[in-house]
XYZ file of C-alpha atoms in Angstrom:
736
model
C 13.528 -1.458 -15.412
C 11.446 -3.464 -13.347
C 14.160 -5.377 -12.295
C 18.002 -5.638 -13.075
C 20.720 -8.226 -11.283
C 23.756 -6.403 -12.432
C 27.173 -8.045 -12.154
C 30.507 -5.825 -12.972
C 33.787 -5.389 -11.897
C 34.475 -2.863 -10.215
C 37.956 -1.712 -11.131
C 35.922 -1.238 -14.831
C 34.094 1.090 -13.847
C 36.556 3.014 -11.975
C 37.619 4.012 -15.881
C 35.376 5.148 -18.159
C 33.874 8.023 -19.678
C 36.917 8.785 -21.779
C 39.315 5.548 -23.765
C 38.064 2.339 -23.590
C 35.041 0.190 -24.319
C 31.539 1.929 -23.673
C 29.798 1.108 -20.316
C 27.120 -0.462 -22.114
C 30.034 -2.890 -23.715
C 31.521 -3.007 -20.477
C 28.495 -4.883 -18.585
C 27.835 -6.815 -21.380
C 31.687 -8.186 -21.203
C 31.947 -8.517 -17.311
C 28.286 -10.558 -17.307
C 29.716 -13.497 -19.494
C 32.938 -13.468 -17.998
C 32.157 -15.529 -14.313
C 34.425 -14.182 -12.388
C 33.947 -11.083 -13.323
C 30.932 -10.878 -9.989
C 33.453 -11.322 -8.225
C 33.391 -7.730 -6.125
C 32.766 -9.079 -2.583
C 30.165 -8.544 0.041
C 30.710 -4.884 1.517
C 27.946 -2.834 1.417
C 29.648 0.734 0.613
C 31.385 -1.032 -2.003
C 28.049 -1.637 -3.514
C 27.413 1.568 -2.866
C 30.674 2.262 -4.815
C 30.346 0.101 -7.515
C 26.141 1.539 -8.405
C 26.840 4.945 -7.756
C 30.408 5.013 -10.849
C 27.500 2.744 -12.864
C 25.516 6.318 -12.805
C 28.067 7.780 -13.002
C 29.244 6.547 -16.282
C 25.353 7.164 -17.688
C 24.272 3.302 -17.430
C 21.283 4.290 -16.039
C 19.415 1.483 -17.799
C 22.256 -1.120 -18.203
C 21.493 -2.858 -21.167
C 18.194 -2.806 -22.393
C 15.755 -1.860 -18.365
C 12.576 -2.915 -20.232
C 13.257 -4.077 -23.546
C 15.623 -7.139 -22.551
C 15.082 -9.991 -24.118
C 12.119 -12.339 -23.317
C 14.258 -15.664 -25.195
C 17.327 -14.854 -22.737
C 19.222 -12.951 -25.213
C 23.150 -12.094 -24.890
C 21.606 -8.969 -22.399
C 21.633 -11.847 -19.553
C 19.963 -9.468 -17.563
C 17.204 -10.826 -15.384
C 14.112 -8.916 -16.262
C 10.906 -8.933 -14.627
C 9.120 -6.768 -18.034
C 10.021 -9.495 -20.021
C 8.903 -11.626 -17.216
C 5.463 -13.737 -18.994
C 5.275 -11.121 -22.425
C 5.819 -7.198 -21.303
C 3.924 -4.840 -20.325
C 3.296 -3.842 -24.542
C 1.936 -7.312 -25.395
C -0.481 -7.891 -22.465
C -2.097 -3.865 -23.401
C -2.354 -5.121 -27.453
C -4.317 -8.256 -26.086
C -5.733 -9.738 -22.829
C -5.591 -6.168 -21.699
C -8.921 -4.669 -23.927
C -10.374 -8.209 -23.277
C -10.848 -7.662 -19.342
C -11.736 -3.718 -19.843
C -14.603 -4.179 -21.467
C -15.252 -7.186 -18.759
C -14.602 -7.068 -15.781
C -14.033 -3.458 -14.517
C -17.391 -3.850 -12.126
C -15.233 -6.350 -10.194
C -11.375 -6.181 -11.292
C -11.136 -2.659 -12.071
C -9.817 -1.338 -8.395
C -12.701 0.009 -7.362
C -14.966 -3.330 -7.247
C -14.950 -6.320 -4.952
C -12.591 -8.570 -7.292
C -9.354 -9.632 -7.654
C -6.207 -9.265 -8.286
C -7.479 -5.889 -10.626
C -6.503 -6.755 -13.564
C -8.430 -4.383 -15.147
C -7.210 -1.580 -13.733
C -7.227 1.810 -15.141
C -3.371 1.669 -15.221
C -1.627 -0.837 -18.032
C 1.150 -1.431 -15.214
C -1.116 -2.027 -12.525
C -3.222 -4.698 -14.493
C -0.411 -6.407 -15.733
C 1.624 -6.342 -12.479
C -1.852 -7.786 -11.160
C -1.848 -10.531 -13.567
C 1.207 -11.439 -13.378
C 1.714 -11.577 -10.000
C -1.053 -13.680 -8.932
C -0.304 -16.550 -11.906
C -3.627 -15.265 -13.611
C -2.441 -16.966 -17.055
C -0.103 -19.577 -18.829
C 1.521 -18.656 -21.879
C 2.437 -22.044 -22.544
C -1.499 -23.489 -22.053
C -3.636 -20.554 -22.320
C -6.553 -22.755 -22.109
C -5.886 -24.424 -18.744
C -5.022 -20.421 -17.768
C -7.353 -20.061 -13.977
C -8.942 -16.787 -16.512
C -10.137 -19.292 -19.248
C -11.115 -22.308 -16.201
C -12.851 -19.534 -14.701
C -15.614 -19.115 -18.113
C -15.718 -22.365 -19.298
C -16.070 -24.736 -15.649
C -17.378 -21.730 -13.663
C -19.347 -19.818 -15.158
C -18.388 -16.647 -14.007
C -19.577 -13.800 -15.288
C -19.204 -14.810 -18.322
C -20.277 -12.515 -21.898
C -22.700 -13.849 -24.267
C -22.934 -14.809 -26.048
C -22.086 -17.882 -23.862
C -19.428 -19.063 -21.531
C -17.809 -21.667 -24.323
C -17.746 -18.635 -26.426
C -16.406 -16.567 -23.450
C -13.665 -19.141 -22.353
C -12.043 -19.676 -26.436
C -11.908 -15.400 -26.506
C -9.652 -15.859 -23.397
C -8.067 -18.312 -24.269
C -7.013 -16.717 -28.403
C -5.555 -13.181 -26.649
C -3.958 -15.175 -23.910
C -2.290 -17.183 -27.135
C -1.846 -13.987 -28.984
C -0.040 -12.680 -25.845
C 2.409 -15.693 -25.980
C 2.811 -15.615 -29.535
C 4.098 -11.719 -29.063
C 6.746 -12.673 -26.734
C 7.505 -16.165 -28.482
C 6.992 -17.174 -25.701
C 8.739 -21.112 -25.773
C 12.156 -19.730 -26.590
C 13.140 -20.391 -22.949
C 12.702 -17.227 -20.801
C 14.452 -15.497 -19.293
C 18.134 -16.315 -19.271
C 19.601 -17.028 -15.547
C 22.616 -18.015 -17.395
C 25.645 -15.732 -16.203
C 23.711 -14.472 -12.901
C 24.473 -16.308 -9.117
C 22.611 -19.291 -10.223
C 22.356 -22.583 -9.225
C 22.609 -25.888 -12.022
C 18.779 -25.898 -13.290
C 16.958 -29.208 -12.389
C 13.109 -30.135 -14.047
C 10.250 -31.245 -11.901
C 10.657 -34.517 -13.589
C 15.058 -34.870 -12.068
C 13.661 -35.383 -8.937
C 13.659 -38.088 -6.601
C 10.585 -38.908 -4.914
C 10.770 -38.252 -0.877
C 9.239 -40.511 1.784
C 8.862 -37.822 3.709
C 8.956 -38.230 8.038
C 7.402 -41.673 8.587
C 3.696 -41.637 10.162
C 1.660 -43.378 12.537
C -0.205 -46.082 10.989
C -1.438 -48.589 14.645
C -4.758 -49.180 14.679
C -5.058 -48.299 11.315
C -8.570 -49.831 9.157
C -9.241 -47.615 6.751
C -6.470 -45.977 4.176
C -7.078 -43.334 1.170
C -3.536 -41.722 -0.120
C -5.563 -41.293 -3.682
C -2.701 -42.170 -5.480
C -4.141 -44.375 -8.613
C -4.237 -41.349 -10.783
C -6.927 -42.793 -13.301
C -9.476 -45.115 -13.016
C -13.091 -45.471 -10.670
C -11.884 -46.864 -7.433
C -9.742 -45.359 -4.936
C -8.287 -48.088 -2.542
C -7.792 -49.107 0.502
C -4.720 -49.345 1.326
C -4.652 -50.272 5.319
C -3.976 -53.552 4.713
C -7.273 -54.986 6.872
C -9.282 -57.157 4.996
C -11.864 -56.438 3.921
C -10.758 -53.825 1.899
C -12.788 -50.992 1.483
C -12.358 -49.834 -1.666
C -14.963 -46.318 -2.582
C -16.353 -46.183 -5.918
C -16.068 -43.083 -7.562
C -19.321 -41.198 -9.089
C -20.249 -37.992 -10.012
C -17.977 -35.951 -10.925
C -15.225 -37.050 -8.682
C -11.854 -37.686 -10.635
C -8.195 -37.990 -9.043
C -5.512 -35.391 -9.295
C -2.097 -36.512 -10.991
C -0.278 -35.420 -7.709
C -1.936 -38.244 -5.111
C -5.560 -36.623 -4.570
C -8.943 -36.908 -5.496
C -10.576 -33.615 -6.638
C -14.824 -33.267 -6.298
C -17.804 -30.704 -7.133
C -20.538 -32.460 -6.997
C -19.999 -36.423 -7.027
C -19.454 -38.691 -3.359
C -17.076 -41.885 -3.602
C -18.896 -44.432 -1.446
C -17.832 -47.844 0.141
C -19.892 -50.644 -0.539
C -22.474 -51.774 2.560
C -20.896 -54.992 3.174
C -17.711 -53.157 3.737
C -18.357 -50.193 5.506
C -19.358 -53.032 8.111
C -15.295 -53.280 8.969
C -15.951 -50.017 11.001
C -18.878 -51.177 12.944
C -17.085 -54.665 13.375
C -13.765 -52.836 15.218
C -14.848 -49.666 16.672
C -19.074 -50.288 17.997
C -19.360 -54.251 18.278
C -20.011 -55.286 21.874
C -18.220 -57.742 22.166
C -15.027 -56.763 20.375
C -15.205 -53.534 19.401
C -12.538 -50.811 20.681
C -15.273 -47.983 21.376
C -12.884 -45.144 20.119
C -11.605 -43.986 16.518
C -9.889 -41.516 14.486
C -10.578 -40.301 11.329
C -8.601 -38.031 9.693
C -8.230 -36.023 6.082
C -6.105 -34.190 4.643
C -8.637 -31.462 2.713
C -9.013 -28.354 0.717
C -12.248 -27.163 0.963
C -13.263 -25.132 -2.497
C -14.560 -22.282 -0.179
C -15.998 -21.455 2.758
C -19.663 -20.545 1.907
C -20.514 -24.577 1.987
C -23.161 -25.488 4.669
C -25.777 -28.590 5.477
C -23.007 -29.734 7.217
C -21.243 -30.873 3.713
C -20.488 -34.232 3.939
C -16.207 -34.543 3.983
C -16.099 -37.747 5.826
C -19.872 -39.487 6.974
C -20.709 -43.562 7.979
C -24.304 -43.179 7.443
C -27.688 -44.012 5.827
C -29.467 -39.829 5.210
C -29.151 -36.888 6.786
C -30.531 -37.795 9.771
C -29.094 -41.144 10.602
C -25.323 -41.675 10.530
C -22.666 -43.117 12.912
C -20.332 -40.518 12.616
C -19.703 -37.391 10.698
C -16.956 -35.041 9.557
C -19.007 -32.050 7.810
C -18.411 -28.779 6.943
C -19.954 -25.576 8.132
C -18.886 -22.330 6.202
C -15.123 -21.564 8.835
C -16.585 -24.423 10.866
C -15.582 -27.735 11.022
C -19.024 -29.800 12.453
C -18.552 -33.432 13.583
C -21.425 -35.925 15.064
C -21.412 -39.120 16.489
C -23.994 -41.338 18.016
C -23.770 -43.040 21.145
C -26.088 -44.522 24.083
C -25.742 -41.675 26.145
C -29.606 -40.441 26.627
C -28.613 -36.559 26.354
C -28.034 -37.288 22.394
C -31.549 -35.824 20.080
C -33.452 -37.211 17.433
C -33.059 -40.275 19.983
C -29.523 -40.442 19.178
C -30.085 -41.466 15.640
C -28.304 -38.216 14.131
C -25.361 -37.459 15.769
C -26.441 -34.408 17.811
C -25.642 -32.422 19.428
C -22.349 -31.103 17.391
C -19.876 -30.634 18.485
C -18.725 -27.707 16.254
C -15.748 -25.357 16.352
C -15.961 -22.120 17.564
C -17.279 -19.371 14.612
C -14.796 -16.526 15.462
C -11.940 -19.243 15.069
C -12.503 -19.519 11.600
C -11.113 -23.702 12.019
C -11.739 -24.211 8.306
C -9.923 -22.445 5.172
C -10.280 -22.780 1.425
C -6.463 -24.453 1.925
C -5.159 -27.204 2.484
C -5.435 -28.551 6.203
C -5.274 -31.332 7.950
C -8.000 -32.350 9.762
C -8.314 -35.057 12.797
C -11.220 -35.968 14.732
C -10.971 -38.304 17.463
C -13.914 -40.080 20.099
C -12.738 -42.206 23.494
C -15.110 -42.872 26.703
C -13.290 -40.235 28.850
C -12.386 -36.869 26.403
C -15.344 -37.165 24.106
C -15.294 -35.663 20.828
C -12.268 -33.616 20.414
C -11.478 -31.544 16.859
C -7.665 -31.116 15.356
C -6.035 -29.118 13.228
C -3.174 -28.320 11.298
C -1.746 -30.449 14.436
C -3.714 -28.300 17.171
C -6.396 -29.450 19.284
C -9.056 -26.612 18.656
C -10.148 -26.397 22.237
C -13.542 -26.733 21.365
C -15.833 -28.918 24.110
C -17.582 -31.804 23.564
C -21.843 -30.874 24.851
C -22.519 -34.408 24.771
C -21.014 -36.563 27.161
C -18.997 -39.870 26.384
C -20.868 -42.948 26.225
C -20.659 -46.253 24.377
C -21.233 -46.565 20.967
C -23.813 -49.078 20.871
C -26.212 -48.154 19.378
C -24.427 -47.753 15.654
C -26.213 -49.530 13.281
C -23.683 -52.392 11.445
C -25.767 -51.905 8.169
C -24.642 -47.563 7.190
C -22.559 -46.834 4.397
C -18.697 -45.260 4.336
C -19.303 -41.455 2.112
C -16.619 -39.230 0.869
C -17.413 -35.933 -0.429
C -21.280 -36.590 0.174
C -23.882 -37.951 2.060
C -25.173 -41.961 0.752
C -28.338 -39.473 0.039
C -27.134 -37.003 -2.390
C -28.163 -34.022 -0.957
C -25.505 -33.243 1.383
C -22.267 -32.642 -0.912
C -19.296 -31.428 -0.351
C -16.495 -29.678 -2.961
C -12.957 -29.076 -2.757
C -9.621 -32.069 -2.886
C -9.319 -34.931 -0.911
C -5.564 -35.807 0.012
C -5.904 -38.529 2.507
C -8.428 -40.164 4.519
C -7.998 -42.567 6.943
C -9.094 -44.408 10.240
C -7.823 -45.751 13.318
C -10.051 -47.949 16.286
C -8.470 -45.794 18.333
C -8.333 -42.732 19.418
C -4.888 -40.470 18.475
C -3.005 -38.645 21.106
C -1.549 -35.653 20.433
C 1.648 -36.885 19.950
C -0.069 -39.290 16.828
C -1.599 -36.253 15.317
C 1.602 -33.918 14.818
C 3.352 -36.767 14.354
C 1.035 -37.552 10.836
C 0.582 -33.424 10.377
C 4.391 -32.770 10.127
C 4.817 -36.347 7.673
C 2.959 -34.186 5.528
C 0.405 -35.754 2.298
C 0.578 -35.854 -0.961
C 4.036 -37.298 -4.586
C 6.841 -35.350 -2.590
C 9.547 -34.753 -4.537
C 13.366 -34.264 -3.007
C 15.497 -32.043 -5.985
C 18.953 -30.838 -5.194
C 20.523 -27.586 -7.605
C 24.282 -28.381 -7.552
C 26.042 -24.808 -6.061
C 29.921 -26.346 -6.353
C 30.615 -23.461 -8.479
C 30.024 -20.514 -5.850
C 30.479 -23.385 -2.778
C 32.919 -25.795 -3.627
C 32.601 -29.394 -4.566
C 29.668 -31.369 -3.333
C 27.748 -28.214 -2.590
C 24.192 -28.341 -3.443
C 21.019 -26.234 -2.319
C 18.208 -29.366 -1.198
C 13.760 -28.461 -2.048
C 11.302 -30.401 -0.774
C 8.920 -30.177 -3.911
C 5.206 -30.890 -4.322
C 3.142 -30.974 -7.309
C 0.082 -28.525 -5.409
C -2.306 -28.091 -7.371
C -2.678 -27.164 -11.562
C -1.948 -23.800 -11.352
C 1.313 -24.237 -9.341
C 4.513 -26.027 -7.139
C 4.997 -25.682 -2.802
C 8.506 -25.939 -2.119
C 9.497 -26.628 1.032
C 13.241 -26.511 4.016
C 15.527 -25.219 1.604
C 18.700 -26.900 2.797
C 22.191 -25.848 2.229
C 24.430 -29.060 1.567
C 28.319 -28.811 1.370
C 30.472 -31.219 2.589
C 33.301 -27.865 3.418
C 30.793 -25.128 5.243
C 33.082 -21.850 4.889
C 30.919 -18.857 6.589
C 30.169 -17.314 3.718
C 26.874 -15.292 3.355
C 23.803 -16.871 2.053
C 20.464 -14.235 1.093
C 17.966 -13.892 -1.380
C 16.845 -16.949 -2.950
C 14.783 -17.229 -5.650
C 13.289 -19.899 -7.650
C 13.014 -19.172 -11.312
C 10.955 -21.472 -13.448
C 11.931 -22.121 -16.888
C 14.340 -19.574 -16.609
C 11.257 -16.879 -15.680
C 11.631 -15.371 -11.885
C 8.171 -14.438 -10.970
C 6.740 -11.803 -8.631
C 4.926 -14.118 -6.734
C 5.679 -17.535 -5.123
C 8.728 -15.844 -4.256
C 8.771 -16.448 -0.030
C 12.277 -17.145 0.404
C 13.832 -13.997 -0.457
C 14.066 -13.094 3.388
C 17.110 -15.253 3.758
C 20.026 -14.149 5.059
C 22.461 -16.466 6.902
C 26.146 -17.706 6.685
C 26.504 -21.232 6.074
C 28.176 -23.086 9.203
C 27.656 -26.562 8.630
C 27.516 -29.556 6.552
C 23.406 -30.003 6.381
C 22.087 -26.938 7.235
C 18.230 -25.728 6.886
C 17.544 -22.460 5.917
C 13.929 -21.993 6.935
C 10.767 -24.117 7.666
C 9.187 -21.987 6.143
C 6.922 -23.231 2.117
C 6.249 -21.110 -0.675
C 4.333 -21.260 -3.836
C 5.333 -21.409 -6.861
C 3.414 -20.855 -10.565
C 3.553 -23.347 -12.569
C 5.275 -22.508 -16.251
C 3.861 -23.683 -19.623
C 5.519 -27.672 -19.188
C 4.061 -29.141 -16.406
C 6.385 -31.992 -15.136
C 9.146 -30.913 -17.424
C 9.567 -27.807 -15.768
C 12.770 -26.625 -14.910
C 13.645 -24.868 -12.187
C 17.115 -22.357 -11.425
C 17.845 -20.390 -8.080
C 19.033 -17.668 -8.324
C 21.281 -15.799 -5.227
C 22.221 -11.997 -4.388
C 25.047 -13.607 -2.642
C 26.398 -17.142 -2.219
C 29.816 -18.604 -1.347
C 31.694 -14.935 -1.375
C 29.722 -13.974 -4.419
C 27.888 -10.993 -4.923
C 24.601 -9.642 -7.140
C 23.654 -6.206 -6.538
C 19.602 -6.321 -6.606
C 18.166 -3.400 -7.469
C 14.314 -3.025 -7.359
C 12.564 -0.838 -9.000
C 10.229 0.899 -6.513
C 6.941 0.074 -6.222
C 3.456 1.269 -7.681
C 1.382 2.195 -4.922
C -1.789 -0.657 -4.517
C -4.806 1.596 -5.532
C -7.205 3.025 -2.631
C -10.654 0.697 -3.671
C -13.117 3.055 -3.194
C -16.525 2.311 -2.362
C -18.673 4.403 -5.089
C -21.964 3.671 -2.247
C -22.261 5.189 0.877
C -22.312 2.695 3.621
C -25.529 1.547 5.332
C -25.462 2.811 9.147
C -27.585 0.356 10.062
C -26.518 -3.916 10.419
C -27.530 -6.933 10.374
C -26.927 -9.766 13.930
C -25.743 -12.280 11.912
C -26.257 -15.687 13.042
C -24.995 -16.565 16.703
C -26.414 -12.712 17.785
C -29.579 -13.497 15.637
C -30.019 -17.475 17.695
C -28.844 -15.571 21.204
C -30.994 -12.170 20.592
C -33.961 -15.114 19.948
C -33.705 -17.013 23.607
C -32.716 -14.169 25.754
C -35.938 -12.241 24.010
C -38.711 -15.195 24.498
C -37.068 -16.366 27.465
C -35.810 -19.395 26.323
C -32.544 -21.668 26.412
C -30.494 -21.974 22.884
C -30.797 -25.738 23.679
C -34.595 -25.776 23.411
C -33.408 -24.926 18.978
C -30.399 -26.040 19.358
C -31.455 -28.888 15.933
C -32.427 -26.592 14.050
C -30.246 -23.848 14.402
C -27.263 -26.478 13.532
C -29.560 -27.112 10.367
C -30.295 -23.736 9.186
C -27.150 -21.641 10.607
C -25.390 -21.464 7.253
C -28.614 -20.112 5.935
C -29.012 -17.205 8.530
C -26.818 -13.851 7.026
C -23.601 -14.674 8.118
C -21.561 -10.693 8.022
C -23.252 -7.128 9.300
C -23.874 -6.180 5.835
C -27.000 -5.703 5.896
C -26.818 -5.491 1.979
C -25.905 -8.911 2.070
C -29.384 -9.731 3.203
C -31.301 -12.155 0.923
C -34.652 -14.214 0.940
C -33.463 -17.815 1.837
C -31.922 -15.627 5.503
C -35.775 -14.949 5.839
C -36.887 -18.095 5.294
C -33.877 -19.291 7.302
C -34.432 -17.057 10.623
C -38.105 -17.398 10.692
C -38.197 -21.254 10.607
C -35.788 -20.435 13.789
C -38.031 -17.665 15.271
C -41.188 -20.424 14.886
C -38.941 -22.934 17.652
C -38.389 -20.286 20.192
C -41.774 -18.908 20.139
C -42.971 -22.975 19.899
C -41.006 -23.137 23.260
C -42.538 -20.274 24.593
C -46.388 -20.479 24.015
C -45.719 -25.122 24.621
C -43.865 -23.919 27.779
C -44.436 -22.538 31.717
C -42.984 -19.128 31.226
C -46.088 -18.590 28.640
C -48.794 -17.016 31.523
C -46.183 -14.543 32.731
C -44.375 -13.684 29.043
C -49.147 -12.829 27.690
C -50.693 -12.202 31.651
C -54.501 -12.164 31.395
C -54.839 -14.382 28.313
C -56.720 -17.048 28.297
C -54.967 -19.984 26.413
C -57.417 -22.250 27.009
C -59.876 -20.626 24.635
C -60.777 -21.644 20.922
C -59.729 -19.312 19.025
C -63.050 -17.933 18.016
C -63.056 -17.071 21.519
C -59.640 -15.958 22.720
C -59.605 -13.788 20.247
C -62.758 -12.205 19.660
C -62.116 -8.291 21.754
C -59.602 -5.946 21.171
C -59.038 -5.880 25.391
C -57.475 -9.875 24.339
C -55.797 -9.600 21.306
C -53.540 -6.878 22.746
C -52.722 -8.851 26.023
C -50.639 -10.631 23.148
C -49.724 -7.764 21.349
C -48.348 -5.577 24.307
C -45.898 -7.711 25.391
C -44.629 -8.998 21.882
C -44.097 -5.114 21.762
C -42.300 -4.161 24.797
C -40.035 -7.064 24.701
C -39.181 -7.128 20.950
C -39.653 -4.021 19.522
C -39.523 -1.851 22.482
C -40.977 2.293 22.169
C -38.966 5.270 22.065
C -36.238 3.525 19.709
C -34.632 5.592 16.141
C -36.266 3.962 13.531
C -38.246 1.382 15.505
C -41.582 1.064 13.826
C -44.442 2.365 16.798
C -46.818 0.826 18.723
C -49.904 0.946 15.992
C -47.902 -0.120 12.958
C -47.121 -3.278 15.514
C -50.652 -3.860 15.676
C -51.877 -2.721 13.008
C -49.906 -6.002 10.958
C -50.759 -8.292 13.727
C -54.486 -7.568 13.395
C -54.541 -8.491 10.126
C -51.903 -11.696 10.548
C -54.445 -12.944 14.001
C -58.260 -12.537 11.569
C -56.137 -14.166 8.541
C -55.411 -17.291 11.184
C -59.073 -17.279 12.953
C -60.434 -16.622 9.290
C -61.575 -20.613 9.855
C -63.260 -19.833 12.411
C -66.093 -18.240 10.196
C -68.340 -21.811 11.077
C -68.378 -22.935 14.527
C -67.345 -26.366 13.774
C -63.811 -24.324 11.989
C -62.469 -23.284 15.677
C -63.106 -26.666 17.669
C -59.539 -27.591 18.036
C -58.158 -25.713 20.891
C -54.854 -26.168 19.540
C -55.688 -23.669 17.282
C -55.383 -20.322 19.811
C -51.524 -22.114 20.622
C -51.103 -21.611 17.236
C -52.015 -18.093 16.217
C -49.829 -17.242 19.413
C -47.006 -18.867 18.150
C -47.085 -17.527 14.214
C -48.102 -13.547 15.377
C -45.199 -14.193 17.895
C -42.851 -15.836 15.368
C -43.616 -12.641 13.199
C -42.073 -10.133 15.702
C -39.569 -12.216 16.774
C -38.504 -12.855 12.898
C -38.820 -9.714 11.432
C -36.443 -6.764 11.389
C -37.085 -4.283 14.258
C -35.042 -7.168 15.522
C -32.853 -8.704 13.320
C -31.707 -4.547 12.423
C -29.908 -2.811 14.335
């Protein structure tokens, strides 16, 4: 028995084991009469009822896991019938996942959920509670999409055939349970009237701030190749959809390998209204509702950019893994790259992990007093702009406004855009908060009739969003009743097509009393999985307490979560992550992190992201070596080189500077002492390091075999930089 909602009259249980109808008949009869729900709020009475029921031998109360998935006469809300039941799953999809998915999804690997667990009941609970299958449309199931569209660990002969095999298994599951017959009936439960998604009315939501708006994209088009600028400010800066950028049905754009681009002529209005020395405001705001596809994107991956290529821009909002990155071009002399690339960037702190792969409201403001500021979900991130604010007079009016990529198409960003806006004003904190609270996307107001329980005119109202292709977002349940009666309202659950999924039930914790004509029950939201009919899905609310009536809800014990054991022992050593690598290199060489700031901004995402040495790959080593060269270059070209390498003659040509062992040791010894260190566990010995450095020096000075080969005095500096970088980027430094 996964779940039973018991609706019986206490007096019927008192008569019992002797004459009269059987326990099962009495329960069935009581369920078909709404008046028999009227055993009231007393917890003591509920306990007596349950005890009496058990005493009369009705432990399964009408069917348990054998309840009908088509809404049979028992009327029980039985989750073992939800989405099919364990037996149907075990005979169809379970053999497939246990054949191909156990490495990651059996409970001992890194994958979640554990739908290939050795326990069928655990696997079933995992696959249904996280909405990985769509019995109404098997090909739209997340498990199928991952195979076909994302090539996710496919099996032979191809991802297409693997996806087709998985879709066929899910269809067999649906056929086995006669899915589409209505699911589990909630008729007779303590439930509301039902509402289809199409029955709702469009909710305008809270009022957005529109002052000083110069470009606005709400992505309501749904189809076509153009996202229109609806700001009303001429010229319209409409965007052409390129690559795989396409509209979402619920207002938005999804991009995996494409972009949205304005014409150069239309993009000019940003310069004219923001940066023009005569008429520009010298301040602006970029606002975006975004859902990053993942937190592995680097580059920075361009979300919103007004630029020419990877090295020339007016402004950019980008993503670097868990961080948001902002570049802005101004005339301050401290700008890097001659001010053309908007560096140094303002980036959110690594530890804050502000960028997440969920819907977020991200705002960037710039003005002459505070410089760049970043806000996430209405809150200032407290990150300080490293570059003083200054005029924007060096903006280039010929640059192009682009979303989800660079104009040169080599800094792609993947995810969803729900709204993008540009203002020629730095919005205030209050205005940013106002726009965050106004929300985004098509929102539907749905009112569920509960007059039967709460009296004439009573309803529970939700704001519902068609969140994505897999789910709905239900927000802010509000009780509306002309005559609040002080009755208890608790444990609200949402049934989709008569089926209460085990996920998306965020309002089960509601427990309050009816006290007002318009009473907000919760300010929270919950994500509810879609059923099989898309926009025709029908919703019903089910309550434990409402209007003086009660359902007794008896939950089965939940199986303990499987303990995920690491089959391999963890390494005793770890890696320095990207932040610590940068800090370590700066301290070891005695340089400021500023000397490599531009390189670090570009390659930070290619450096090790965490401490697990097992995650180290070749791209990490390449980035580490590149960063090491920047610090060694600054050291050798700087004024402190003679202190770092005492006695070495940097003015000699390479054929003379390294021709004796003593001269070479003037470089080798400081590198070993400062970067490696002696008497440390598992570090290489000085002799081992010297042998490798000698081989490197011999290779770099091989050109000196002819007198003309070493005439360039800079070769000596190059050899020192090379040996320095070889040690600095080695495991002796990065491994700890």
